[in-house]
Short mmCIF file of C-alpha atoms and ligand atoms in Angstrom, two decimals:
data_model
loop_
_atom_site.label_atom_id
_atom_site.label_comp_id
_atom_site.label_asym_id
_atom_site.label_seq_id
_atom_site.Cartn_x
_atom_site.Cartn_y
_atom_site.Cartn_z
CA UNK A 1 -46.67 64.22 -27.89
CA UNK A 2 -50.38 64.42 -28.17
CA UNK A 3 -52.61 62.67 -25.04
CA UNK A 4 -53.71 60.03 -27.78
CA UNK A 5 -50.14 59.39 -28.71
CA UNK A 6 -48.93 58.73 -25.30
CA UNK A 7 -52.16 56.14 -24.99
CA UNK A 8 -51.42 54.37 -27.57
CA UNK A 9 -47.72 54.33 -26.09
CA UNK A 10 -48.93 53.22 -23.00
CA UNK A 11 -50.89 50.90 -24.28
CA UNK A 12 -48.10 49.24 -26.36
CA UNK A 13 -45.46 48.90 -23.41
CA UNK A 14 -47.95 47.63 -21.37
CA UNK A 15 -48.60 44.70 -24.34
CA UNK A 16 -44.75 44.11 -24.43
CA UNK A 17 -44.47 43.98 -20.57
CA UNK A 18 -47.42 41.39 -20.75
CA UNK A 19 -45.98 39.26 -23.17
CA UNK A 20 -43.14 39.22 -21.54
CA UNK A 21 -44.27 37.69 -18.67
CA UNK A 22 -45.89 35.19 -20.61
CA UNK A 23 -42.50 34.75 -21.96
CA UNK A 24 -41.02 34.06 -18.48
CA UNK A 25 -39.52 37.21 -18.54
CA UNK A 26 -40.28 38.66 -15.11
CA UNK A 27 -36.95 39.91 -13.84
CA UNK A 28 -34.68 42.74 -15.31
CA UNK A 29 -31.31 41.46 -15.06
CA UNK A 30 -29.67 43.36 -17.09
CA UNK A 31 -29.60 46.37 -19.45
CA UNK A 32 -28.13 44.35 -22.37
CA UNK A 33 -29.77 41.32 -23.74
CA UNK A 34 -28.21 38.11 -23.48
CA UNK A 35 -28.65 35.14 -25.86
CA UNK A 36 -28.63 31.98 -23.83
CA UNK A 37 -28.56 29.93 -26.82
CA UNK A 38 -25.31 31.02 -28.12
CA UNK A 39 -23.31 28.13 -26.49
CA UNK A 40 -20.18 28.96 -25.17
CA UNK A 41 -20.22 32.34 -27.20
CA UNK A 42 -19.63 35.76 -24.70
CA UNK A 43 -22.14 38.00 -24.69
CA UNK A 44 -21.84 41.01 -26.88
CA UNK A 45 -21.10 43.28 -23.64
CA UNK A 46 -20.60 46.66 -25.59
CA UNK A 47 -24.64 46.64 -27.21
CA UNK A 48 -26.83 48.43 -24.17
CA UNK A 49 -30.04 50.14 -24.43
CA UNK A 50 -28.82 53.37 -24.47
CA UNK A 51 -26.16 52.94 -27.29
CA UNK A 52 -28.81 51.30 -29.47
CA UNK A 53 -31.14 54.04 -29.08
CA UNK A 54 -27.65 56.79 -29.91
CA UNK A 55 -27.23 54.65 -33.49
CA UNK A 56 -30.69 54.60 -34.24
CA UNK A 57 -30.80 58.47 -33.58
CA UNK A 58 -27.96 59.11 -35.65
CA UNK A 59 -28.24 60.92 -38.30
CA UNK A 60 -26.24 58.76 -41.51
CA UNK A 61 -26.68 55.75 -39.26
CA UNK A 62 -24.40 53.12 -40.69
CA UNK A 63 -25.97 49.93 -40.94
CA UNK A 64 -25.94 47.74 -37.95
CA UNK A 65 -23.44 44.96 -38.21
CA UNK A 66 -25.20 42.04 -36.50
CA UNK A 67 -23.92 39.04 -34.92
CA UNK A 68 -25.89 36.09 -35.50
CA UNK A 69 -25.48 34.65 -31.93
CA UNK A 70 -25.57 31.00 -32.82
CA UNK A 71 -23.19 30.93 -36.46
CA UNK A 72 -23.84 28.59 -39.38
CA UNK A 73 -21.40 26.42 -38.46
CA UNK A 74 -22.34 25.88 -34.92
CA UNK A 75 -25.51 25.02 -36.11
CA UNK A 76 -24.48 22.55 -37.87
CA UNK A 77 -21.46 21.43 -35.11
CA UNK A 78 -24.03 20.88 -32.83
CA UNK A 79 -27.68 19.98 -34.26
CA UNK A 80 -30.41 20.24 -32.15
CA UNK A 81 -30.89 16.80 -30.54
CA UNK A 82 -34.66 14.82 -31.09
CA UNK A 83 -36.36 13.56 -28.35
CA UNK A 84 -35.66 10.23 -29.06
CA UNK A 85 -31.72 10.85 -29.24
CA UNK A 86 -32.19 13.30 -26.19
CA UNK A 87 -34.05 10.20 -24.52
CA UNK A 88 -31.50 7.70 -25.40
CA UNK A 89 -28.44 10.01 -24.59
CA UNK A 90 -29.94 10.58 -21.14
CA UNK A 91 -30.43 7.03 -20.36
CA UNK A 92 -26.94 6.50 -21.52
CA UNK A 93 -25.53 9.31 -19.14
CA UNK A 94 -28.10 8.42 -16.08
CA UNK A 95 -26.67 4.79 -16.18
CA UNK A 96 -22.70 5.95 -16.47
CA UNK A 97 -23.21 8.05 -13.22
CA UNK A 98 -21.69 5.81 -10.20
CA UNK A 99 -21.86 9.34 -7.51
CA UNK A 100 -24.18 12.25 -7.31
CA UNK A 101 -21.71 14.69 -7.89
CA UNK A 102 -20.81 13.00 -11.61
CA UNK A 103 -24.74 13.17 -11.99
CA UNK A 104 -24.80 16.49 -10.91
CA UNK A 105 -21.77 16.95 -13.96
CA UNK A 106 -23.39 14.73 -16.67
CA UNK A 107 -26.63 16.85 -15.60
CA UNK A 108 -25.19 19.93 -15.91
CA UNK A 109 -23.16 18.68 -19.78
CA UNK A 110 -26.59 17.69 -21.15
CA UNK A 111 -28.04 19.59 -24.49
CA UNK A 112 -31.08 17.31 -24.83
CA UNK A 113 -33.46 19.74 -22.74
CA UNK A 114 -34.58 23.39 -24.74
CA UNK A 115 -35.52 24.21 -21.05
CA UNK A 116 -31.18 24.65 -19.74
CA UNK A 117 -31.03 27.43 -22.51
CA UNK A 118 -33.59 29.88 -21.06
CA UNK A 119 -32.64 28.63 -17.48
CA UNK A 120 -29.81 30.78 -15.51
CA UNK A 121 -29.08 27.87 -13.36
CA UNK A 122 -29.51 24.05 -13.05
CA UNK A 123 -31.28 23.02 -10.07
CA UNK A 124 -29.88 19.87 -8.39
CA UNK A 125 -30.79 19.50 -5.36
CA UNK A 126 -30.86 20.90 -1.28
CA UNK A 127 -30.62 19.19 1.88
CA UNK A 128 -29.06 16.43 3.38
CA UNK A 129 -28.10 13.31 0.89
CA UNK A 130 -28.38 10.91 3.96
CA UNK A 131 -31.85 11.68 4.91
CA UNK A 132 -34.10 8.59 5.05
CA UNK A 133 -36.48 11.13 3.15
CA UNK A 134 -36.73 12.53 -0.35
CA UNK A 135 -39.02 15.36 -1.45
CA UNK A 136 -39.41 15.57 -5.16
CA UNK A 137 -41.23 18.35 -6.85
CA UNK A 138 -41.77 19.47 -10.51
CA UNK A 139 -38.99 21.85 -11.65
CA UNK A 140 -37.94 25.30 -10.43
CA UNK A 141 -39.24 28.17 -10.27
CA UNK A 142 -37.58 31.77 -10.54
CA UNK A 143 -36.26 32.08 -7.04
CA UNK A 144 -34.91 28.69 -7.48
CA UNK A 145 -33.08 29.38 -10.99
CA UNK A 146 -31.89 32.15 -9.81
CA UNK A 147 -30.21 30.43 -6.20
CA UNK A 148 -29.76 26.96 -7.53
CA UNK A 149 -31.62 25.39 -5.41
CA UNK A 150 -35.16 23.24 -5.17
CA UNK A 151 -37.98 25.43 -3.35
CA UNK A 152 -36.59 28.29 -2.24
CA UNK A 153 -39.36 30.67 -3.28
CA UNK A 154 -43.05 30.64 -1.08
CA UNK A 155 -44.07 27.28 -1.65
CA UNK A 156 -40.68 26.16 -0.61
CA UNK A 157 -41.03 28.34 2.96
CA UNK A 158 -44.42 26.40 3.26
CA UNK A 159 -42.66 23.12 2.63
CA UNK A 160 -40.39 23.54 4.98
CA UNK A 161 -43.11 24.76 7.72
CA UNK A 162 -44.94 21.41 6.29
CA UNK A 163 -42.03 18.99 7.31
CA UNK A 164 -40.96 21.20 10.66
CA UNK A 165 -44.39 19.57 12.10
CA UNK A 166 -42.92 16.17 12.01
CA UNK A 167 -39.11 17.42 13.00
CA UNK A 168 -37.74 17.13 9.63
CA UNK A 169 -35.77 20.14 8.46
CA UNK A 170 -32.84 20.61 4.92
CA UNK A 171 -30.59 22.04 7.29
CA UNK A 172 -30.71 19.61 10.23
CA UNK A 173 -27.17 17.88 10.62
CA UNK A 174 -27.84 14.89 11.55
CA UNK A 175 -29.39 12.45 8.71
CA UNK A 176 -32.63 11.28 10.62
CA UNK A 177 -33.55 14.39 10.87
CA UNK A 178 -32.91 15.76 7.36
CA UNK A 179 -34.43 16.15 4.36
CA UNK A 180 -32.92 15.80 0.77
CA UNK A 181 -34.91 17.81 -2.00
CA UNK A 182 -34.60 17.62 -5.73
CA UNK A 183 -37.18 18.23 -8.85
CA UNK A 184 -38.15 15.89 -11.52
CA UNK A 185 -36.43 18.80 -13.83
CA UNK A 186 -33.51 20.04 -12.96
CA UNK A 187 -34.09 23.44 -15.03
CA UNK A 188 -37.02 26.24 -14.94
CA UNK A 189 -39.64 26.14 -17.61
CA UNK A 190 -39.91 29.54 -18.82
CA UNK A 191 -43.01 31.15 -18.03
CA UNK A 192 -43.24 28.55 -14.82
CA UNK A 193 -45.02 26.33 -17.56
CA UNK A 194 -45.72 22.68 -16.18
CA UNK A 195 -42.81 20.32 -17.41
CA UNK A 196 -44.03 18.91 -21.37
CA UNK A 197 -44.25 15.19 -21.64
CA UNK A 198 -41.52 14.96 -23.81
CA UNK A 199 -39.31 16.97 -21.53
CA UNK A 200 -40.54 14.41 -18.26
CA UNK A 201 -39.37 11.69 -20.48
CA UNK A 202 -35.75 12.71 -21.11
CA UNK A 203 -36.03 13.63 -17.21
CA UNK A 204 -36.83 10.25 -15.70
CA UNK A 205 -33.61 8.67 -15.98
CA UNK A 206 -31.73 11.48 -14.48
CA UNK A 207 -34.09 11.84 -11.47
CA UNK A 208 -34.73 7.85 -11.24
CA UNK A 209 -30.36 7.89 -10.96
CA UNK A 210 -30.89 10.38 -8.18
CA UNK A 211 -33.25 8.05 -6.20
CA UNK A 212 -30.91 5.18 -6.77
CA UNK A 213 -27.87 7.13 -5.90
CA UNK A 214 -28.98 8.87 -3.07
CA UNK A 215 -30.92 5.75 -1.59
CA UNK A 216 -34.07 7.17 0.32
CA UNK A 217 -36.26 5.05 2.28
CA UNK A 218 -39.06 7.00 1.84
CA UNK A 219 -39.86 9.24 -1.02
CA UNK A 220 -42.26 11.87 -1.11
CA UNK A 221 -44.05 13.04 -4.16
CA UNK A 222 -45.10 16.64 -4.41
CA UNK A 223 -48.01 17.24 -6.85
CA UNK A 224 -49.48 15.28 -10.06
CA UNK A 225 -45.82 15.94 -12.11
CA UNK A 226 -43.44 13.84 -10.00
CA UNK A 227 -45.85 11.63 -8.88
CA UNK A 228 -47.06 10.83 -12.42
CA UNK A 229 -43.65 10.11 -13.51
CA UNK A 230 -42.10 8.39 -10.41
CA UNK A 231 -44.73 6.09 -9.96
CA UNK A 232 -45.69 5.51 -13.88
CA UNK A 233 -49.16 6.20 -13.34
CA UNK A 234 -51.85 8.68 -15.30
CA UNK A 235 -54.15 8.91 -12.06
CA UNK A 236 -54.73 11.96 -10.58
CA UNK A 237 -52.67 12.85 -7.25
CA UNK A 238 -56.48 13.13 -5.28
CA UNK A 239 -56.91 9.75 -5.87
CA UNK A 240 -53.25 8.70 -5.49
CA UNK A 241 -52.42 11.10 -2.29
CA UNK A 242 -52.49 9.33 1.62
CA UNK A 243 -51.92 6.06 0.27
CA UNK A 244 -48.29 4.29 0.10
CA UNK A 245 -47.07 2.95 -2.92
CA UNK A 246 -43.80 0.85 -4.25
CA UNK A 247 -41.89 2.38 -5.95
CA UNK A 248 -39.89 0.60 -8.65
CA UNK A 249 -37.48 2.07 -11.46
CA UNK A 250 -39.57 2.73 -14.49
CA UNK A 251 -35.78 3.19 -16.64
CA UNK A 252 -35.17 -0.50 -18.14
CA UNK A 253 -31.43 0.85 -18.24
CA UNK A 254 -30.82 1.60 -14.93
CA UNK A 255 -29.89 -1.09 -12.20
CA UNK A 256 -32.68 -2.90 -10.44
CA UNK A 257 -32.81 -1.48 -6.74
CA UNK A 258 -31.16 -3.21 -3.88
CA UNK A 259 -33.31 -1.91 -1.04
CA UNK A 260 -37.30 -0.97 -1.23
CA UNK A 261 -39.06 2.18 -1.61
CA UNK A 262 -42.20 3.21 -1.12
CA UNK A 263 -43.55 6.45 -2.01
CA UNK A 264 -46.28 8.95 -0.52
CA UNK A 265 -47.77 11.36 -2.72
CA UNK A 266 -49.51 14.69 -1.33
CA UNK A 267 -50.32 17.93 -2.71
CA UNK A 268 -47.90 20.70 -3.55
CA UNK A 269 -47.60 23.67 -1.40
CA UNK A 270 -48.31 26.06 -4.12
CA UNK A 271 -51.63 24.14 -4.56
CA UNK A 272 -51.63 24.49 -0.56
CA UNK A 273 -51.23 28.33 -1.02
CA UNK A 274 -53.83 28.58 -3.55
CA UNK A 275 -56.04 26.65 -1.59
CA UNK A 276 -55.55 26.89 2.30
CA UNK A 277 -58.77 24.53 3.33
CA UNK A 278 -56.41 21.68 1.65
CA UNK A 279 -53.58 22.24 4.80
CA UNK A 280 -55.28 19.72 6.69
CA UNK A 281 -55.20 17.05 4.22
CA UNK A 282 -51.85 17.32 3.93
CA UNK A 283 -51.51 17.34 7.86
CA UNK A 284 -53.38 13.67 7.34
CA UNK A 285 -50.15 12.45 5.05
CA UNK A 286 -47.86 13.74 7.26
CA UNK A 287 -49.11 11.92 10.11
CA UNK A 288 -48.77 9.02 7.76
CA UNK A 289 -45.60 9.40 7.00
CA UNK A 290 -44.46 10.19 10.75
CA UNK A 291 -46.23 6.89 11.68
CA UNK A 292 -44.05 4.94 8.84
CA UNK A 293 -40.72 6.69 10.33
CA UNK A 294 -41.76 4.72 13.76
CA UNK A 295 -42.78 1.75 12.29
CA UNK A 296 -39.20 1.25 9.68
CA UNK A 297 -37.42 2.11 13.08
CA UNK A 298 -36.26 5.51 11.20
CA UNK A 299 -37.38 7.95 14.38
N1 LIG B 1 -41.93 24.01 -7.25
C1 LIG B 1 -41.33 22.84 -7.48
O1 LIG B 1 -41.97 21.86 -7.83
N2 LIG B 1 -40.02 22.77 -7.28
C2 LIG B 1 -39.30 23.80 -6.86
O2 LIG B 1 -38.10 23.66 -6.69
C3 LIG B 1 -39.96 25.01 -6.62
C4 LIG B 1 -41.28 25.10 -6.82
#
């Protein structure tokens, strides 16, 4: 190969490594590709790199027989839903759910969000569903998708640093104490992409369920996303941030709420990471919150 050739080689891998990442494709799992989207099909275990490269180097290479991954008739078994049939459908299920683990199921069943068929796992929830306090972020990231669990990766460390300031840990035992953590989405955007509208739509029943069935007293709001959607406003979380608010279900087909809940928004902790100086604003809302556990008798 010629010092040119191998640039342009370079320079072509490098391309496909980029847009893979822009893909959401940051992790090699595996040396065979595997098509989320074909539901309830197995993979096609026997097709790996190096056997694809062997038939292509072959020298009366017959031609490949490929499977379409999602057949004809699945396609047509199963259309892909609309938004407004995805929105409707969710309601539906949110309402149905009397517990949190037949949330978690009906969750988990759903084929209104694109997002569950790049996802490797949904993303329900951590900590302790008697806590007086609920954290809700956007969606999850990569560490969390691949553990199953709400902020697990760096900005979930800082979180938890965050809350350990006012004595409130996921893992303490006892429910004053804890902290119960879930996402407005329960699966990962590729690409770590915010949430789309449409997608925060058909989310709000499931996560306004969640609120009702796990019955916080306090809910905290972690960046513009959740707060946007929990609280049904299109203000900015800078504005909205070290101020309480009530919160009331936005979902006309869920059950009115039997005890209040008011909500404090603050800033994310990757927006804390990215920005350090911000750490003491935060500090500020956790005081606020800490002096709201004392007053409700919670501490
Ligand atoms: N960011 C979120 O909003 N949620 C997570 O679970 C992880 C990162």
């Amino acid at each position: 190969m010629t010092s040119n050739s191998l640039n342009i080689k370079n320079c072509v891998e490098k391309d496909v490594l980029e847009w893979f990442l822009d893909n959401g494709i940051d992790e090699a799992v595996s040396t065979s590709p595997v098509d989320k989207t074909a539901v309830g099909k197995p993979p096609i275990s026997n097709v790996t790199i190096d056997n694809v490269k062997q038939q292509s180097q072959a020298a009366t290479p017959a031609p490949a027989q490929v499977q379409p991954a999602v057949s004809a008739e699945d396609m047509a078994a199963e259309p892909l839903m609309g938004t407004a049939q995805a929105l409707i459908e969710a309601k539906q299920r949110a309402a149905d759910a009397k517990t949190l683990e037949e949330l978690r199921a009906t969750i988990q069943s759903f084929e209104g969000l694109a997002v569950k068929k790049t996802a490797m796992n949904m993303v329900f929830c951590d900590g302790n569903p008697d806590a007086d306090i609920m954290v809700i972020g956007e969606a999850p990231g990569a560490d969390e998708d691949r553990q199953g669990k709400p902020f697990v990766g760096a900005s979930g460390q800082l979180l938890d640093v965050v809350f350990s300031r006012i004595g409130l840990s996921r893992t303490a035992e006892d429910a004053k104490n804890g902290l119960y953590i879930s996402n407005i989405l329960n699966w990962r955007p590729p690409g770590n992409r915010t949430p789309t509208p449409d997608e925060m739509r058909i989310a709000q029943p499931f996560i306004e369920r969640h609120i009702q069935l796990a019955q916080p007293k306090i809910l905290v709001l972690v960046g513009n996303t959740p707060m946007k959607s929990i609280l049904n406003t299109k203000e900015g979380i800078k504005k909205m941030r070290g101020q309480w608010h009530n919160y009331e279900t936005v979902t006309a087909e869920l059950p009115k709420l039997d005890q209040k809940i008011i909500a404090m928004p603050t800033f994310h902790p990757a927006f804390l990471l990215r920005n350090p100086g911000e750490k003491k604003t935060v500090w500020q809302d956790m005081i606020m919150i800490q002096e709201k556990r004392k007053d409700l008798g919670l501490l």
